[in-house]
Tab-separated table of C-alpha atoms in Angstrom:
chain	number	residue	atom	x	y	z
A	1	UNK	CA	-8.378	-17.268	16.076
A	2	UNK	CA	-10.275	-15.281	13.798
A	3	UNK	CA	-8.014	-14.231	10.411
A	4	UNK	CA	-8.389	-11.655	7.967
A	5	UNK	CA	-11.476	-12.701	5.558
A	6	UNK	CA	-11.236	-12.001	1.301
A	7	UNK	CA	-13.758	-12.759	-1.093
A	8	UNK	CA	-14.227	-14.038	-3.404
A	9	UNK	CA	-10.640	-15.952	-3.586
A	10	UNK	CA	-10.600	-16.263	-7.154
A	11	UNK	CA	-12.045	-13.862	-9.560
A	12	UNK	CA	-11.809	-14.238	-13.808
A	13	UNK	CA	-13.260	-11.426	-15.710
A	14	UNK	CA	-12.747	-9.883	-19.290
A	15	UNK	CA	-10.998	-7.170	-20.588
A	16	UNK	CA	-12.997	-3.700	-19.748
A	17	UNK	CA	-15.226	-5.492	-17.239
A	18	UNK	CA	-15.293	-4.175	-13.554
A	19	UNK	CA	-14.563	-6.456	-10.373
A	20	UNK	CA	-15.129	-6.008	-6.322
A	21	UNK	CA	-12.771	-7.829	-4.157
A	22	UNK	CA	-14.055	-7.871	-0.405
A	23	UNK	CA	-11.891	-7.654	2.910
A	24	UNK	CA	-13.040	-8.342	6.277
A	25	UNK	CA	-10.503	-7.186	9.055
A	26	UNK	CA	-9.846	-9.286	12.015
A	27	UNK	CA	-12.531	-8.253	14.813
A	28	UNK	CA	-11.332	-5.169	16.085
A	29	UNK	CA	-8.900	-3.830	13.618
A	30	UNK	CA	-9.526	-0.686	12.569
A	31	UNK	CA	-6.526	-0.584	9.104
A	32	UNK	CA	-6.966	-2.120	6.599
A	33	UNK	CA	-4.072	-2.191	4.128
A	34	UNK	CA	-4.301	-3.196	0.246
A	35	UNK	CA	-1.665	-5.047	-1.593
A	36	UNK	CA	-0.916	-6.019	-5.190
A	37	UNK	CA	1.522	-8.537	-5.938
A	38	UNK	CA	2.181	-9.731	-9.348
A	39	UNK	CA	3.584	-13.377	-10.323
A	40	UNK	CA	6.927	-13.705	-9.222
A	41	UNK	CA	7.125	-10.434	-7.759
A	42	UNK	CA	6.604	-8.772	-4.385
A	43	UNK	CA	3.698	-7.392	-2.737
A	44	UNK	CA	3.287	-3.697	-3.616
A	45	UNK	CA	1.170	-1.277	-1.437
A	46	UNK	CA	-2.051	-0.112	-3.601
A	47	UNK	CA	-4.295	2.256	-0.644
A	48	UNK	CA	-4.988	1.721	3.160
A	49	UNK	CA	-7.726	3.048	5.907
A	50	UNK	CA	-7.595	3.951	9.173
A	51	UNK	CA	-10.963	4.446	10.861
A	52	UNK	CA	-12.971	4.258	7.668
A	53	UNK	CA	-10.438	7.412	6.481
A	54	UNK	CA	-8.143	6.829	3.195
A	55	UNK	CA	-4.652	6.973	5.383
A	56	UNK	CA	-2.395	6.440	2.764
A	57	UNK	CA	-2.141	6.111	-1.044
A	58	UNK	CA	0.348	4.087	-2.779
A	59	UNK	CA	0.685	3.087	-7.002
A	60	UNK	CA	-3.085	2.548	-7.186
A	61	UNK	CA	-4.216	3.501	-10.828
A	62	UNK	CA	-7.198	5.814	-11.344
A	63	UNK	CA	-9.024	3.412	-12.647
A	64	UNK	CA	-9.411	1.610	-8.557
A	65	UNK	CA	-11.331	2.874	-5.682
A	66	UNK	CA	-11.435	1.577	-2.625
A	67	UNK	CA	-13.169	2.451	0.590
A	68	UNK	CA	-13.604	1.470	4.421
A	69	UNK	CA	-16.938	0.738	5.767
A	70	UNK	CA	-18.740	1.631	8.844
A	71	UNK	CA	-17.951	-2.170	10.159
A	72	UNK	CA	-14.468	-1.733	8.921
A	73	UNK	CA	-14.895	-3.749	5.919
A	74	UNK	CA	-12.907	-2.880	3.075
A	75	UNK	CA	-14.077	-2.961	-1.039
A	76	UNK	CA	-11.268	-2.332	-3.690
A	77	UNK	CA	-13.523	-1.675	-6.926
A	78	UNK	CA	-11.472	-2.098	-10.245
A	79	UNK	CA	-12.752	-0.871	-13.697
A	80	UNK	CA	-11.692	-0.904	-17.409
A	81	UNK	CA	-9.755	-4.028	-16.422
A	82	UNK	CA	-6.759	-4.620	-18.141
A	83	UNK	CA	-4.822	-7.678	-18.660
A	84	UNK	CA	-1.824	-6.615	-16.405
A	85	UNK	CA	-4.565	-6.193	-13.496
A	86	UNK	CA	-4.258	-10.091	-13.521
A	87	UNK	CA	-2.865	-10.484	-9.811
A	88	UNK	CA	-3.079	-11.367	-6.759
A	89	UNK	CA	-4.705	-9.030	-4.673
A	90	UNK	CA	-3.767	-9.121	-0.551
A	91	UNK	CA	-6.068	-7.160	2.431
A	92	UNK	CA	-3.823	-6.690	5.573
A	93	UNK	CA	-5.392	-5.372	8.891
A	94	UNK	CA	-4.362	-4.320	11.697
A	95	UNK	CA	-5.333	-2.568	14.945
A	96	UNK	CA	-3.501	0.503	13.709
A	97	UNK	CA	-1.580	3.355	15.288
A	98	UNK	CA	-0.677	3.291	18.907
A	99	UNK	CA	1.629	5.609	21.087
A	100	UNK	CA	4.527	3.342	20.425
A	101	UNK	CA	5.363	-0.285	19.844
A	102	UNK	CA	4.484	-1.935	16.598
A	103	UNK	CA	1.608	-2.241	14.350
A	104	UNK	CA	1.666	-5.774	12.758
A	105	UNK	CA	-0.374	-6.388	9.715
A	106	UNK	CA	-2.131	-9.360	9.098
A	107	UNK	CA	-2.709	-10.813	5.727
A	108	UNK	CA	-5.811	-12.554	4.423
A	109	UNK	CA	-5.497	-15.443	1.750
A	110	UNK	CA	-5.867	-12.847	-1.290
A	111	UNK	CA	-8.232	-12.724	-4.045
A	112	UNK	CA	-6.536	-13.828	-7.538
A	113	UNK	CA	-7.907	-11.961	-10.428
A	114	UNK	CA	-7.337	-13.459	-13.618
A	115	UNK	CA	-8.230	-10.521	-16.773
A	116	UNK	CA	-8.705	-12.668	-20.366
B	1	UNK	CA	17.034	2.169	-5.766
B	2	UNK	CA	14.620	0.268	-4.014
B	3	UNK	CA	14.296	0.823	-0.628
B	4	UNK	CA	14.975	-2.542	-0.062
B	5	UNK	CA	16.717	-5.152	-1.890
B	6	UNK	CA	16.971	-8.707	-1.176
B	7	UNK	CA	18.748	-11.743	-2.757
B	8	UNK	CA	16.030	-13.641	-4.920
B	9	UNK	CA	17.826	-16.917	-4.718
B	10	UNK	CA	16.262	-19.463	-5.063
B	11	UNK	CA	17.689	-21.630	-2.527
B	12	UNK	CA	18.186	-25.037	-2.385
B	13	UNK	CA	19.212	-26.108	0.436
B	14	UNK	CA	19.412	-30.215	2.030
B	15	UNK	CA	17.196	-30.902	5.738
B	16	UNK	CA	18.998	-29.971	8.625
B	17	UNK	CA	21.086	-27.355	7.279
B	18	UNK	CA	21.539	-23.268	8.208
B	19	UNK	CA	19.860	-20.994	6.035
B	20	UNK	CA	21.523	-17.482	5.295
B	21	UNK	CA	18.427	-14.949	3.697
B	22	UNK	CA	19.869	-11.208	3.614
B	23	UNK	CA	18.446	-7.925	2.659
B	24	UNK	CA	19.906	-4.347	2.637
B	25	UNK	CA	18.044	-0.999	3.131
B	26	UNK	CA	19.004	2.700	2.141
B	27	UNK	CA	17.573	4.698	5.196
B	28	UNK	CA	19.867	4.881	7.508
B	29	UNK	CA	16.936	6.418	9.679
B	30	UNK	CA	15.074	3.202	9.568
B	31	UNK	CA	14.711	1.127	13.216
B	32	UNK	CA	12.372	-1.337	12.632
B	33	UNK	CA	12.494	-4.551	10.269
B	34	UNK	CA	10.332	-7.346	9.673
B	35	UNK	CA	10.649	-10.872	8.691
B	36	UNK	CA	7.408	-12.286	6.179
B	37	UNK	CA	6.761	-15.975	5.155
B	38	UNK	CA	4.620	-16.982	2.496
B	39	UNK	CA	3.655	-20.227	1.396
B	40	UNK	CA	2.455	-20.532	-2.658
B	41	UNK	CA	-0.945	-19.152	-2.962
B	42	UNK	CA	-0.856	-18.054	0.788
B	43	UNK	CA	-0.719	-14.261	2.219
B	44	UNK	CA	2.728	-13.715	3.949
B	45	UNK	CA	2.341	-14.106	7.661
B	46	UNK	CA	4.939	-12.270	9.990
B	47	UNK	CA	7.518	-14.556	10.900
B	48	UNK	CA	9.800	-11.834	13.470
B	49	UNK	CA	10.189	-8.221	13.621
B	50	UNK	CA	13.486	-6.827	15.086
B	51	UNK	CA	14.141	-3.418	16.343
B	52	UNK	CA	17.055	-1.466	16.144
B	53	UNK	CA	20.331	-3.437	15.851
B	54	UNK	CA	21.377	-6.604	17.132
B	55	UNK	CA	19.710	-10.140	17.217
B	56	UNK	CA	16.188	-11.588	18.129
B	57	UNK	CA	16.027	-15.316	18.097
B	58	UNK	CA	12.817	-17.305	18.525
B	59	UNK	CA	13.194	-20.938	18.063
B	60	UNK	CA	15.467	-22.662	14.947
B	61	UNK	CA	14.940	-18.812	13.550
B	62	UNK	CA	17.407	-15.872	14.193
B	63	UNK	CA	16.720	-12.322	12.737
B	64	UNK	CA	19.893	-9.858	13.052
B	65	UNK	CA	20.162	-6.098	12.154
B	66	UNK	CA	23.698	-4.543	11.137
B	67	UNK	CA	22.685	-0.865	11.051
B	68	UNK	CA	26.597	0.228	9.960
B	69	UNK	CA	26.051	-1.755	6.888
B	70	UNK	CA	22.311	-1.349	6.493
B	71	UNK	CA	22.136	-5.178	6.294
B	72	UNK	CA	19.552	-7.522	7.702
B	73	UNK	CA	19.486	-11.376	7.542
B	74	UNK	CA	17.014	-14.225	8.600
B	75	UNK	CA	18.601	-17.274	9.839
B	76	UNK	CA	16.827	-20.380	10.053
B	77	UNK	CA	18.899	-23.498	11.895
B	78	UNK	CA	18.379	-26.956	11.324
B	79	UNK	CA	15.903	-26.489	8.225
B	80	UNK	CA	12.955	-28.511	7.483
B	81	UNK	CA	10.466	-29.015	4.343
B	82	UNK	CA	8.146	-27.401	5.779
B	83	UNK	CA	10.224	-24.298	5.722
B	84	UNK	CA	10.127	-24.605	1.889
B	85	UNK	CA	8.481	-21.296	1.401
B	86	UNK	CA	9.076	-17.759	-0.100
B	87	UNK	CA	10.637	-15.627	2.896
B	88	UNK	CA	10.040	-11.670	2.381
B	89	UNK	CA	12.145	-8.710	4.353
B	90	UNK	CA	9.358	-5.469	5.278
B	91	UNK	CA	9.949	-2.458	6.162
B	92	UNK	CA	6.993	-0.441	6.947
B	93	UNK	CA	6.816	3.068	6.227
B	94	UNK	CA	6.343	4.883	9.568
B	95	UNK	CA	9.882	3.599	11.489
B	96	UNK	CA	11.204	5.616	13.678
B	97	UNK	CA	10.735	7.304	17.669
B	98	UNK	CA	9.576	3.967	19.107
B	99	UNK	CA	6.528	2.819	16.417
B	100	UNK	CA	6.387	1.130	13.320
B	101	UNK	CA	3.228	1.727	11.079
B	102	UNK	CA	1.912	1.775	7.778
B	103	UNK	CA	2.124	0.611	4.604
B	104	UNK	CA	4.807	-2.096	3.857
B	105	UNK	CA	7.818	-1.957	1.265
B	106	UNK	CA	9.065	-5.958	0.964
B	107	UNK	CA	12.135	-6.892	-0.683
B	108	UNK	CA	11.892	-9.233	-3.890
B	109	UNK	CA	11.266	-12.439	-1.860
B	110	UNK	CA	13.669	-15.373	-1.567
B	111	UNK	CA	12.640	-18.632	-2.446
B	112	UNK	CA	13.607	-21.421	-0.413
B	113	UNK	CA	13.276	-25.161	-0.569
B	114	UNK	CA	14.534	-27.760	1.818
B	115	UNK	CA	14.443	-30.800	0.397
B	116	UNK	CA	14.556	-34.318	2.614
């Protein structure tokens, strides 16, 4: 079965320097969810879509942007990079709300960004 | 306080034996709970989702709500190394009236290993 897509899995970059992490949904999802998650820590919500629409916002800095596309790919865009940016960096989808019953998200691989 | 906390271990535990992973929850209002694995350098993958209180079991792996206490727990009988993993307690934010939706708050993660 088809899973949730990231690129590009691993991602090194200086200090100041912009990055685009990529996130292809599973065919037919329509949310896509973005997670942070720190070394030893848990995954914390950053932003999510639903139907190419921000949906939610969570501890994203100002400094990321993120949108939905028309084929319900997802970009998070990072600038000014800063070396506690160094993460990993998780894309859930899912096929979003329904009347009822329970939307499960499904994680990709994640994208680990390593700031020097 | 977190809106949910979970015992970071980490657990050691032998093959074969009954593995106890617990989480609380403040919201009393909350109905819905999930149950994440995640292998190192993996995305967590949904390993149960329970609803209200009571039990769920789906093979060696049990999940079990106590909503008087606000407790959850995960247990997984007759343990094997390849259950060495970090296991994760979700609750997402929309959890109430019959659906669960949106973003995802996760406990700290336990750590497990089962060693031969």
């Amino acid at each position: 079965a088809a899973g949730v897509i990231q690129s590009p899995r691993h991602l090194i970059k200086e200090k100041r320097e912009t990055a685009t992490l990529k996130c292809y949904p599973i065919p037919r999802h329509d949310t896509v969810y973005w997670y942070q998650q720190g070394p030893g820590q848990d995954p914390q919500f950053l932003i999510s879509f639903y139907e190419k629409m921000q949906s939610d916002k969570g501890s994203i800095p100002d400094r990321f942007s993120a949108q939905q596309f028309s084929d319900y790919h997802s970009e998070l865009n990072m600038s000014s990079l800063e070396l506690g940016d160094s993460a990993l960096y998780f894309c859930a989808s899912s096929l979003g709300t329904s009347a009822g019953g329970t939307d499960t998200q499904y994680f990709g691989p994640g994208t680990r960004l390593t700031v020097l | 306080q977190k809106e949910v906390e979970q015992d970071p271990g980490p657990l050691s535990v032998p093959e074969g034996a009954i593995v106890s992973l617990n989480c609380t929850y403040s919201n009393s209002a909350f109905q819905y709970f999930m149950w994440y694995r995640q292998y190192s350098r993996k995305g967590p993958e949904l390993l149960m989702y329970t609803y209200s209180s009571g039990n769920k079991e789906d093979g060696r792996f049990t999940a079990q709500v106590d909503k008087s206490s606000k407790y959850i727990s995960l247990f997984i009988r007759d343990s094997q190394p390849s259950d060495s993993a970090t296991y994760l307690c979700a609750i997402p934010k929309s959890n109430a009236g019959g659906t669960s939706y949106g973003k995802l708050t996760f406990g700290q993660g336990t750590i497990l290993t089962v060693h031969p």
